[in-house]
Short mmCIF file of C-alpha atoms in Angstrom, two decimals:
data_model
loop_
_atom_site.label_atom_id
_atom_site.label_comp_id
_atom_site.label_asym_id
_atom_site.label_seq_id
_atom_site.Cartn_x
_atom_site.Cartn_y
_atom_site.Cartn_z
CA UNK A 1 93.30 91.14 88.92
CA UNK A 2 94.23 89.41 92.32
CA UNK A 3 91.61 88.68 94.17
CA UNK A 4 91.17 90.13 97.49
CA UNK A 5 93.05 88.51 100.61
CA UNK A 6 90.50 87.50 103.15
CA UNK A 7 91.38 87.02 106.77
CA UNK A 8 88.72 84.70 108.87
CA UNK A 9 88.38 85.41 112.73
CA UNK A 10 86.76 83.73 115.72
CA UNK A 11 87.45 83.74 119.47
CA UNK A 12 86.28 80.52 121.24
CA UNK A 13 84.63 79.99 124.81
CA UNK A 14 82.23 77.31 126.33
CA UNK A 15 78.13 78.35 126.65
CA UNK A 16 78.10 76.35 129.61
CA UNK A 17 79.97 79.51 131.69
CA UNK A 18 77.22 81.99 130.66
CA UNK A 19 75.21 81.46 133.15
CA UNK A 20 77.24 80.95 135.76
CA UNK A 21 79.29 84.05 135.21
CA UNK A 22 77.28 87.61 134.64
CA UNK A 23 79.32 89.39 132.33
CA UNK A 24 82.04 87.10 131.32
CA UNK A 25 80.53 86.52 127.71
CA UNK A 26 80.81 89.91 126.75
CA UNK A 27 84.13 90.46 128.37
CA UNK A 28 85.28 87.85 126.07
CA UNK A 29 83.73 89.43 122.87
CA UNK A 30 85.33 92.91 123.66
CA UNK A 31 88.55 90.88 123.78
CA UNK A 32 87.84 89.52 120.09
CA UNK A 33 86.67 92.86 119.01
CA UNK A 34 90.36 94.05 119.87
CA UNK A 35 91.79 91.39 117.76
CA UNK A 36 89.64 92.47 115.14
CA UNK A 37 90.53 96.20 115.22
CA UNK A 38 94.00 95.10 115.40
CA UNK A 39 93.89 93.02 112.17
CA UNK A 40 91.86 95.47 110.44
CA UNK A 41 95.24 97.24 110.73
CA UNK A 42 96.68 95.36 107.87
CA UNK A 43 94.41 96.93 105.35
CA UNK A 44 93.09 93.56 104.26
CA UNK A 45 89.15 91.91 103.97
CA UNK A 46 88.50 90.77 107.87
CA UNK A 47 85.59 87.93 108.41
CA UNK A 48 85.04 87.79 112.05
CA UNK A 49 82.56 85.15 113.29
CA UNK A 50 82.61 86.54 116.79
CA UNK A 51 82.58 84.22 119.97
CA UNK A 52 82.06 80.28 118.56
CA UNK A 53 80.80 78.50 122.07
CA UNK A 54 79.07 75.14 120.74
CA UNK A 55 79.30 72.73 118.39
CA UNK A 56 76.49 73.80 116.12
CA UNK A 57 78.09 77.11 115.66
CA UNK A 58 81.23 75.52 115.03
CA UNK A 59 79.79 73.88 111.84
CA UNK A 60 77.63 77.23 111.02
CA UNK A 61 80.84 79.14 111.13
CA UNK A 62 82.71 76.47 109.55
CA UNK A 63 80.34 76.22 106.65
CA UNK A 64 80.70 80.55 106.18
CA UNK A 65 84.25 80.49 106.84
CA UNK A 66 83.95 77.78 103.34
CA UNK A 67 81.83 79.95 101.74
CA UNK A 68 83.52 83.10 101.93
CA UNK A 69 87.19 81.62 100.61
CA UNK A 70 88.76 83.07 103.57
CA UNK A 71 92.91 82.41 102.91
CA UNK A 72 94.12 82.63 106.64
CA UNK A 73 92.41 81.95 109.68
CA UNK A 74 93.03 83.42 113.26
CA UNK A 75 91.60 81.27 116.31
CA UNK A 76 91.54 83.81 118.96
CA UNK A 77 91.62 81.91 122.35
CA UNK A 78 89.63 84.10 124.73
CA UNK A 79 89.00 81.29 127.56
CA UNK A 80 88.78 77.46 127.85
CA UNK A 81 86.64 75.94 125.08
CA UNK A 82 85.89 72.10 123.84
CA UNK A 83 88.23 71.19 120.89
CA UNK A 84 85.18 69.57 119.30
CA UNK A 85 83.68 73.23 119.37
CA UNK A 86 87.24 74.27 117.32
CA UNK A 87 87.53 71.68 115.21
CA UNK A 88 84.52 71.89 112.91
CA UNK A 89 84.91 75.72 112.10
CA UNK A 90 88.61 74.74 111.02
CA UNK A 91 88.30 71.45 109.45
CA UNK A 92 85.94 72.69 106.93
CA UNK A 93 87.81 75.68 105.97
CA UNK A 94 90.80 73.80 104.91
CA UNK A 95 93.04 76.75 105.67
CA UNK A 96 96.19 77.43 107.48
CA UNK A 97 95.45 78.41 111.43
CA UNK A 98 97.55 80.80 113.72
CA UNK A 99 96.06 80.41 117.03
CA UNK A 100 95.94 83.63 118.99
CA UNK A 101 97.14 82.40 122.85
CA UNK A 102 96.99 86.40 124.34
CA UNK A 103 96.30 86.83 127.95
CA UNK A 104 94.20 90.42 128.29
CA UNK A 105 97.71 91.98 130.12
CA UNK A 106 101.05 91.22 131.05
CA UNK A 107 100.43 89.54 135.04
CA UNK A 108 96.94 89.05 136.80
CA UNK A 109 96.98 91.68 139.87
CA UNK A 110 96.71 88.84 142.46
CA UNK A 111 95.68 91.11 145.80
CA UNK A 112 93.20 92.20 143.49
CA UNK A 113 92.17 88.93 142.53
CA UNK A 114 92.52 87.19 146.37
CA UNK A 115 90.02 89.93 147.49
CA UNK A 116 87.13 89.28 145.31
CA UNK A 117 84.47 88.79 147.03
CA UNK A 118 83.59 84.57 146.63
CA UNK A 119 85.38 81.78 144.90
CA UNK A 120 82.57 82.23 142.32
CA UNK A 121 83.60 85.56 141.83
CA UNK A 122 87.47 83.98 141.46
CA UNK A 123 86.75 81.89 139.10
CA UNK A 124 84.94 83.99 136.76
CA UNK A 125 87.63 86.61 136.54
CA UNK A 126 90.13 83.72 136.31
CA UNK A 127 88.23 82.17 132.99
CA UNK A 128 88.90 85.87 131.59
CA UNK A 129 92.75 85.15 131.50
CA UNK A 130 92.10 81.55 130.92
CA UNK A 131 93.82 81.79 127.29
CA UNK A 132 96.23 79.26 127.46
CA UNK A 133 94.47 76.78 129.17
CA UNK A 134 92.66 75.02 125.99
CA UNK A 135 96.03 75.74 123.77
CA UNK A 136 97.68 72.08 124.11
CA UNK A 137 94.37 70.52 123.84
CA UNK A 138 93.50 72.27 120.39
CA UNK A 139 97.12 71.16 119.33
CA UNK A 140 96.75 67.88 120.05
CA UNK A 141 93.77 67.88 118.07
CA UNK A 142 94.94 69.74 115.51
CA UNK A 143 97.87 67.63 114.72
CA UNK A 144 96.37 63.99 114.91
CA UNK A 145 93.68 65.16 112.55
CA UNK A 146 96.07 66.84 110.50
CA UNK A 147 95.01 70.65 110.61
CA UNK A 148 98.08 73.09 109.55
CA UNK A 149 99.09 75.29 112.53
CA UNK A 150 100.63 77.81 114.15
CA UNK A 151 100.75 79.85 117.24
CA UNK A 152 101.78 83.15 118.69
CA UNK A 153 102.00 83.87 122.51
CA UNK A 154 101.81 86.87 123.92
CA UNK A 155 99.74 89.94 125.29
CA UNK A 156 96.44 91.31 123.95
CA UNK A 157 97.29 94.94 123.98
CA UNK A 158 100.76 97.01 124.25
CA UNK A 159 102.36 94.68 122.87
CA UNK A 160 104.31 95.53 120.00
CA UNK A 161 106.57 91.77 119.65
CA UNK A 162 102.74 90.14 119.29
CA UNK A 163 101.18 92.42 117.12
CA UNK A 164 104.52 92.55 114.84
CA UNK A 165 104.18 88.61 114.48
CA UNK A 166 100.58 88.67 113.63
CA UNK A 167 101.50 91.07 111.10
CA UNK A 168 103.86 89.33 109.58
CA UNK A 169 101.65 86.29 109.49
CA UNK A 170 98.94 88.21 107.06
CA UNK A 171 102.08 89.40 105.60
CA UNK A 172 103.10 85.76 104.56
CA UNK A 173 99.15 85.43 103.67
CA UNK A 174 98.83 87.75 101.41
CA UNK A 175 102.62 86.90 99.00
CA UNK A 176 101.26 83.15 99.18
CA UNK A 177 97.64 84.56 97.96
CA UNK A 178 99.20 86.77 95.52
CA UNK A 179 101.63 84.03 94.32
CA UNK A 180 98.63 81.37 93.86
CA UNK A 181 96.67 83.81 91.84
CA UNK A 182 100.22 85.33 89.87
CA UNK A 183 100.10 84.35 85.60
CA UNK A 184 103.99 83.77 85.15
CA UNK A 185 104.95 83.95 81.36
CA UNK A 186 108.04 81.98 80.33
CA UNK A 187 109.25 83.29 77.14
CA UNK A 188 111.90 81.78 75.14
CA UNK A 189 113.32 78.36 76.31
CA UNK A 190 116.82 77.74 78.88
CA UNK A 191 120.18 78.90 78.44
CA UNK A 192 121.73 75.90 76.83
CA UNK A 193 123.60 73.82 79.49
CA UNK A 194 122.60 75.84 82.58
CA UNK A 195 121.32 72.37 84.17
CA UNK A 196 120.87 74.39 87.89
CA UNK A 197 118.54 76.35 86.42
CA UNK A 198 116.22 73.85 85.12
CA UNK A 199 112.54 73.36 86.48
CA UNK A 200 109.86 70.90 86.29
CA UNK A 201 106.25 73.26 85.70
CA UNK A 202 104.01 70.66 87.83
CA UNK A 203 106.25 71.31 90.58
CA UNK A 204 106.04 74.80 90.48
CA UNK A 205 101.81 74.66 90.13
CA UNK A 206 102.66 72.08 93.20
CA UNK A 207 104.34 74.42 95.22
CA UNK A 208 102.86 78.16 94.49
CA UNK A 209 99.85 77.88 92.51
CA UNK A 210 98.98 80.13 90.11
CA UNK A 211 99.64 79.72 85.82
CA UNK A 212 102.79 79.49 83.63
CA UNK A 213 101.97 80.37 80.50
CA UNK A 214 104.42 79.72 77.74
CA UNK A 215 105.08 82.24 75.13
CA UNK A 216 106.61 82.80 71.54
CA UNK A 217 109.39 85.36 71.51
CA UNK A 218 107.81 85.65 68.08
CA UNK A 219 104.91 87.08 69.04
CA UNK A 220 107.08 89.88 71.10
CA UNK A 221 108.90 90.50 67.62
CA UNK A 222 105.68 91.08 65.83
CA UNK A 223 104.30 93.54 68.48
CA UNK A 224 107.29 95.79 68.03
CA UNK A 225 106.15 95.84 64.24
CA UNK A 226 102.99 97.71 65.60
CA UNK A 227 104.83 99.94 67.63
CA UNK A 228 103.31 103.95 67.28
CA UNK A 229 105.91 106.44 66.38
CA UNK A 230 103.98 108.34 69.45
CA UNK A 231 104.61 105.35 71.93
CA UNK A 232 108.36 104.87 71.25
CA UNK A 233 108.64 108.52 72.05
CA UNK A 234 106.57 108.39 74.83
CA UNK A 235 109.11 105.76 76.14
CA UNK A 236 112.04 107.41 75.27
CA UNK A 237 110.22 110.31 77.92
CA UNK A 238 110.01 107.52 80.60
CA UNK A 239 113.74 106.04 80.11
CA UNK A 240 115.26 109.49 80.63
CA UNK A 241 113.10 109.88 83.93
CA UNK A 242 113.66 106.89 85.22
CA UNK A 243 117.06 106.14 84.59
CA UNK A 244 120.41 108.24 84.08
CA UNK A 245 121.29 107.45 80.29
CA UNK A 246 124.99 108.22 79.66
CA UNK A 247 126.09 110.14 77.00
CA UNK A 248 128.03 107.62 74.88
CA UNK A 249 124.34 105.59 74.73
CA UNK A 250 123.22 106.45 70.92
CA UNK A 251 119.83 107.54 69.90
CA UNK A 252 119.26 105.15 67.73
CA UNK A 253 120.06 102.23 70.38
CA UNK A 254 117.68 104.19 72.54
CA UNK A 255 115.02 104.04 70.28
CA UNK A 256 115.32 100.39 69.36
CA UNK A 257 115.36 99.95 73.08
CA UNK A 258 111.67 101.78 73.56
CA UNK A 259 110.51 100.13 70.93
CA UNK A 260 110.72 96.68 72.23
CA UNK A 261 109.85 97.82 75.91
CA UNK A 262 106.39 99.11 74.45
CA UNK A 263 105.83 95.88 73.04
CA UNK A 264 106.49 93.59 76.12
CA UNK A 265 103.98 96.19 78.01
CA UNK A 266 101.62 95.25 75.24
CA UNK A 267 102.55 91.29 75.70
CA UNK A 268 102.00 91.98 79.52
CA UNK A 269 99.09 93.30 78.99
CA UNK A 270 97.40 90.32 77.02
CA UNK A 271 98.24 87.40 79.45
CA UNK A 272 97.95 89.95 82.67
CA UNK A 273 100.96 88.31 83.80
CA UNK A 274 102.13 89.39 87.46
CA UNK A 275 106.35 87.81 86.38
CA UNK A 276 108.27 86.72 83.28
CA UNK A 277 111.35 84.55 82.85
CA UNK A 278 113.08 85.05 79.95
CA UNK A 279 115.33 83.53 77.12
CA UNK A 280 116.47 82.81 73.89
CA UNK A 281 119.53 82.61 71.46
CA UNK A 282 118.25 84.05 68.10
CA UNK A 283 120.20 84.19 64.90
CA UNK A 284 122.33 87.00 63.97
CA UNK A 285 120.00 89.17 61.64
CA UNK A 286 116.52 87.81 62.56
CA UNK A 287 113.55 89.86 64.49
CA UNK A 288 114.18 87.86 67.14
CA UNK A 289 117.35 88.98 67.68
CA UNK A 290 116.54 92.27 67.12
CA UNK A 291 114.09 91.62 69.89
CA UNK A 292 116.49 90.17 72.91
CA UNK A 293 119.37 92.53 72.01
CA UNK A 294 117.15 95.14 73.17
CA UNK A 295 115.21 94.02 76.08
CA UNK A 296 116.95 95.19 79.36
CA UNK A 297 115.25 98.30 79.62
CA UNK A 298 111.52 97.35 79.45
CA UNK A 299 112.55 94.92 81.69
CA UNK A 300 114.41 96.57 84.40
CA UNK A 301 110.97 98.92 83.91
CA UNK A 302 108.48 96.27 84.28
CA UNK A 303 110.45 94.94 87.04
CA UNK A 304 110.59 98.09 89.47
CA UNK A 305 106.92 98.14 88.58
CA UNK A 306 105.91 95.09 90.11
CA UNK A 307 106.67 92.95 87.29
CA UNK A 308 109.89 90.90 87.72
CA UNK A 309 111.91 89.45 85.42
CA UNK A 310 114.58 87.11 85.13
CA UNK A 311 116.60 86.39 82.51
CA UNK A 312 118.17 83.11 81.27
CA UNK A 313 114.63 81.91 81.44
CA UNK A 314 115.20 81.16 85.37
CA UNK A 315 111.66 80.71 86.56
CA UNK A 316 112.38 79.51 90.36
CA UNK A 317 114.34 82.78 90.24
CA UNK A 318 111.47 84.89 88.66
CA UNK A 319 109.32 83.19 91.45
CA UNK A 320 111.80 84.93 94.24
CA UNK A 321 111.86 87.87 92.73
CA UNK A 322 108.49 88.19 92.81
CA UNK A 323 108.00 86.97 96.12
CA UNK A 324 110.52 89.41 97.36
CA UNK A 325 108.16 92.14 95.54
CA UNK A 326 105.08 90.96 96.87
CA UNK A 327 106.74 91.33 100.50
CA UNK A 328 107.96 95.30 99.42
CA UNK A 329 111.36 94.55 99.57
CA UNK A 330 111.94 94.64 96.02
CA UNK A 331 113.53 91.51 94.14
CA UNK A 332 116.32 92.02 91.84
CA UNK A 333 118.26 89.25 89.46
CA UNK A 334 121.42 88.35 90.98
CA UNK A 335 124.43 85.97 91.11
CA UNK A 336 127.47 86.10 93.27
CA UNK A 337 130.98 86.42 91.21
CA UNK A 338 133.71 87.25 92.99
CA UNK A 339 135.08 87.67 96.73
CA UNK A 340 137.31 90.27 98.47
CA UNK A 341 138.87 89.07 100.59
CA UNK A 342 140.40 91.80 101.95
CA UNK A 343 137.21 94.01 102.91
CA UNK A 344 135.38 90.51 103.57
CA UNK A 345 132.53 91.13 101.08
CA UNK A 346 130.81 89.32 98.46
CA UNK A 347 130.72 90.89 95.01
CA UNK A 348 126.96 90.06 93.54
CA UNK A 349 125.35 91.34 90.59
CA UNK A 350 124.10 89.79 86.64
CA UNK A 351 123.14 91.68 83.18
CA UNK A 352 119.85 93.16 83.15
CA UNK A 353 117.14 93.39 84.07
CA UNK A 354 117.32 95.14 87.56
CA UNK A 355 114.99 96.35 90.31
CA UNK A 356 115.05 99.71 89.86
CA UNK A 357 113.25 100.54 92.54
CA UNK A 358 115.57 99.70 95.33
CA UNK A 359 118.68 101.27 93.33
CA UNK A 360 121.31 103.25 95.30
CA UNK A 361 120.46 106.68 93.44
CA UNK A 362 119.30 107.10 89.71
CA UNK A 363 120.56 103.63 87.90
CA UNK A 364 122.51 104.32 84.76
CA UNK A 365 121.86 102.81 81.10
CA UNK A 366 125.24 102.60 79.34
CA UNK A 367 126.11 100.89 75.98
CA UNK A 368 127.76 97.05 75.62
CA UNK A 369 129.53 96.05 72.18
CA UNK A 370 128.46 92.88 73.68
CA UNK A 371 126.66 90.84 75.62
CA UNK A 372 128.64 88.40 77.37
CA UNK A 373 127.65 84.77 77.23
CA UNK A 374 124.80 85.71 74.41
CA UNK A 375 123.89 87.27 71.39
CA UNK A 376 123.95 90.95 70.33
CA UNK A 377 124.84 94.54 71.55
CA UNK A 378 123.22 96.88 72.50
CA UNK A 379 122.33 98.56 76.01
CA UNK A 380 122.23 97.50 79.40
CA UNK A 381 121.92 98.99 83.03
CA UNK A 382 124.43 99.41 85.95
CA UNK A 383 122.99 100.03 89.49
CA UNK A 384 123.81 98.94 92.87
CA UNK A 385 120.78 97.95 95.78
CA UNK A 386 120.57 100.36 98.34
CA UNK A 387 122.96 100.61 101.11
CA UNK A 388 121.83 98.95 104.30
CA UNK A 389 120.31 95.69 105.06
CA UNK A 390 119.45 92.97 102.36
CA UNK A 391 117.93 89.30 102.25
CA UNK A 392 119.10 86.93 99.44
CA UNK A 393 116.26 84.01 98.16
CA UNK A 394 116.47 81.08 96.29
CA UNK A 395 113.70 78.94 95.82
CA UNK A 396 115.86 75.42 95.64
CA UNK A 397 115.09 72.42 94.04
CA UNK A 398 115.05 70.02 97.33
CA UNK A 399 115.90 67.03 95.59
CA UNK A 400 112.92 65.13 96.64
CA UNK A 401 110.75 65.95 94.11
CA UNK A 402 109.68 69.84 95.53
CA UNK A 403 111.11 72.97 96.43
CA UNK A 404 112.59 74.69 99.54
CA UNK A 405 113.43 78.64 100.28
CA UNK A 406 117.33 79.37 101.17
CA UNK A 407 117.62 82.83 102.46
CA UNK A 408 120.16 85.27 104.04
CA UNK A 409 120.49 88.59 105.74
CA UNK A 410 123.68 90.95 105.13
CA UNK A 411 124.00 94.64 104.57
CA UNK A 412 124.81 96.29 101.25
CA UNK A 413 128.00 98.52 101.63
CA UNK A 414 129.42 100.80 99.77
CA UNK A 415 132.25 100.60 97.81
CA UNK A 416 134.20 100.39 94.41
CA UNK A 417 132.26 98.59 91.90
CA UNK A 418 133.30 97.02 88.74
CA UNK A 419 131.91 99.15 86.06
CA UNK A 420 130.90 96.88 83.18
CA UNK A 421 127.01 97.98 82.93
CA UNK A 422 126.11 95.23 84.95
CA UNK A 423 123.89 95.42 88.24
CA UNK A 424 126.44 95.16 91.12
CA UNK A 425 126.96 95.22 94.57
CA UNK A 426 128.90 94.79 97.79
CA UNK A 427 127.34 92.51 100.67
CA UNK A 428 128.78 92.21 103.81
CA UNK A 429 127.21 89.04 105.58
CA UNK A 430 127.54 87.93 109.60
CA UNK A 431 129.15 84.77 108.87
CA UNK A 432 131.92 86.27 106.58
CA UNK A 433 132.16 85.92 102.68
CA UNK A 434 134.27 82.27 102.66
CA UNK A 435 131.51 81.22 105.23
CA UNK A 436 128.57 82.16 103.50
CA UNK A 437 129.68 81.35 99.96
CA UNK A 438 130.68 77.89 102.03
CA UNK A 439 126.95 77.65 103.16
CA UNK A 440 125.06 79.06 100.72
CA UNK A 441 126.56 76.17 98.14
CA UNK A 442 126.51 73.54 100.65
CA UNK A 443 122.45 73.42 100.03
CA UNK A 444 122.51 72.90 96.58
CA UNK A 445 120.95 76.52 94.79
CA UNK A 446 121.03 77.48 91.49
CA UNK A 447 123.50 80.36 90.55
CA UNK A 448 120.78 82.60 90.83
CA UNK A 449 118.94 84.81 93.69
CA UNK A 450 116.90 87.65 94.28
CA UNK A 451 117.95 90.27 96.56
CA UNK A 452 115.34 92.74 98.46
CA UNK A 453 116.17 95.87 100.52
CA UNK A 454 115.64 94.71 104.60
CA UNK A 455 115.76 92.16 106.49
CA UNK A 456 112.96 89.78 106.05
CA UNK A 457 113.53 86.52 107.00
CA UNK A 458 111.07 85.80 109.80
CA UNK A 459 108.77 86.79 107.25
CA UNK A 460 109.89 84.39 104.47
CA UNK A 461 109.86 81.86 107.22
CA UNK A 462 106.15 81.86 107.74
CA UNK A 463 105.40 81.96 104.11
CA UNK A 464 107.59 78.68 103.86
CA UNK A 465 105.38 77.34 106.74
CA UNK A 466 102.13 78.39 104.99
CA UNK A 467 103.15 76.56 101.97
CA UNK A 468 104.28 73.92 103.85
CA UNK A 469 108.04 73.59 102.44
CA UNK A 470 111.49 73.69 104.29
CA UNK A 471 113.19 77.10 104.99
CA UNK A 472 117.03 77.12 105.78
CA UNK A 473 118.25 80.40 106.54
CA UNK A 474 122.14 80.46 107.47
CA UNK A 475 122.75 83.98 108.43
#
């Protein structure tokens, strides 16, 4: 099980105002207290260390923010504070930082203000919308000690464009948490000759964390030889409610198909693996064969259930998909093949498996006398992502020895489809289909991409930041 995301919180100030102005302290603290309430919003484990004002509380809370394993940490700038009193609670943590720069409300009320009653009086209400004053300083700091940052701007309360960015930072948080702790399996080996597709592991541990473990399609064979008579049936229960199974599909192709989906839950299962990239040729006649030939539907199950899976053993794809997931958009294996020109859309799609979760209605299972490009027959699914707006990722090999995120926004549209029991769909992009395809190339991606319902990209962005690799986005 994924451990849970934990978000640390302090505001900062300077103990030397205290004194001099009655009330400000707790002003301040009521301040971080909103912050809190506002991040407790997210549903996730919030550490707040309350109102750091010296240095030896900058180490105390440094040392618990170490303790506790916190993932993300918000610096909540309530007034001006020392960027020695910052830097200890930070440096220790080792975690990203998204400074909080929020004035209290949209504009001081200066006639208000000008008719205090002394400059004392002035002042102290002034250090209560003092947020930005302290910002550059901790920057400066920040980056010649080399602290990872980031910073929103903006107003404590009503404020929908702050609090939507600070959401979409814990967002980020919690896919690169869940990808660090995710077990990917890799079954199988490449699709011979597919050279985009190729990945170095290290890299991948690098980049995202987390465990590859490397399984024998063997061992999937050998589970479907322990198969229940009860579980295939039970399965057989689940394919007809989850997808539309056409009438030419036979029983016995149905049944195979069960059988090899309640064995890769069992595989699952034993490794508690969160993804799964898949491949491998078999020979004609051989369990293993008998095993790939009937994989797409446990699959396309496992995959609208949290699960993904790529084929053609495409792990920087199965790494987007689940990414994509993690974010609730989905994640489904795709490829572009083909352009129309004349409605300006791109035609995207692959064989199984599919995210049947963000499906445009019930997706349907239909038979193949073969599977183009590999072994077998057997069945396979047709569905096409919801209608409305989509973002493409492919996690790219940068040439330099890591990775980088390529993204896109369009809209799924509907439209004729080419019927071949493939997943397929019709994307309509900003730029136009020869400019995107003329973009989208010009950076180098493998031929596969996961697509998720909505437009994420912002979102994406900030997880690229968090792990600290590039983002290009061209539409």
């Amino acid at each position: 099980m994924t451990p849970e995301l934990k978000i640390g919180l302090f505001a900062i100030g300077l103990d030397t105002y205290w004194d001099q102005f009655n009330g400000l302290k707790e002003r301040l603290e009521k301040y971080n207290s909103i912050v809190e309430n506002q991040l407790k919003k997210s549903g996730h484990d919030i550490i707040n260390f309350g109102l750091i004002d010296n240095s030896s509380s900058a180490f105390e809370a440094g040392i618990k923010f170490k303790q506790e394993s916190v993932d993300l940490i918000f610096l909540y700038i309530s007034t001006y504070a020392l960027s020695s009193t910052v830097l200890p609670v930070v440096q220790k943590a080792k975690v990203p930082v998204i400074i909080l720069n929020l004035t209290p409300v949209d504009a001081i009320d200066y006639n208000a203000f000008n008719q205090l009653k002394t400059r004392k009086d002035m002042t102290g209400e002034w250090l209560a919308y003092c947020s930005s004053c302290p910002a550059p300083e901790i920057a400066n700091v920040f980056k010649r000690v080399g602290i990872q940052f980031h910073e929103v701007v903006g107003i404590l309360e009503n404020d929908d464009k702050t609090w939507n960015e600070v959401q979409e930072w814990v967002d980020a948080a919690f896919v690169s948490h869940s990808i660090s702790n995710n077990k990917l399996g890799c079954m199988g080996h490449y699709y011979s000759g597919m050279l985009d597709i190729y990945t170095d592991l290290t890299t991948q541990y690098s980049v995202f964390g987390g465990h590859i473990e490397l399984i024998e399609v063997d061992e999937l064979s050998a589970l479907r030889h322990n198969v229940s008579s009860k579980s295939i049936e039970d399965k057989i229960q689940t394919f007809y409610e989850a997808f539309d199974i056409q009438r030419d599909c036979l029983e016995s192709e149905i049944r195979r198909a069960a059988r090899t989906s309640v064995a890769l839950d069992t595989l699952v299962n034993k490794y508690n693996l969160g993804s799964m990239a898949y491949y491998y040729k078999g020979i004609e006649g051989s369990d293993n064969y008998d095993t790939l030939s009937s994989i797409i539907l446990g699959t396309s199950l496992l995959t609208g259930n949290g699960i993904p899976v790529a084929g053609e053993y495409e792990i920087k794809n199965a790494q987007a998909m689940k990414i994509m997931d993690c974010f609730g958009a989905g994640g489904s294996f795709t490829e572009y093949y083909a352009l129309d020109f004349k409605e300006d859309v791109v035609l995207m799609g692959h064989d199984g498996p599919g995210h049947i979760a963000i499906a445009q209605g019930k997706t349907r299972v239909k038979p193949l006398e073969v599977y183009h490009g590999k072994v077998g027959q057997g069945l396979s699914i047709e569905m096409t992502v919801k209608n409305g707006p989509i973002t493409l990722l492919s996690v790219v090999e940068d040439g330099k020895g890591s990775l980088l995120f390529l993204i896109a926004e369009g809209e799924s549209v509907a439209g004729p489809i080419l019927e071949i029991g493939n997943t397929n769909s019709r994307y309509k992009f900003s730029i136009g289909a020869r400019n995107f395809v003329q973009q989208w190339n010009s950076h180098g991606p493998a031929h596969h991409c996961a697509v998720g319902v909505g437009h994420i990209a912002s979102k994406i962005k900030k997880l690229a930041l968090l792990l600290n690799i590039e983002c290009i986005k061209i539409c």
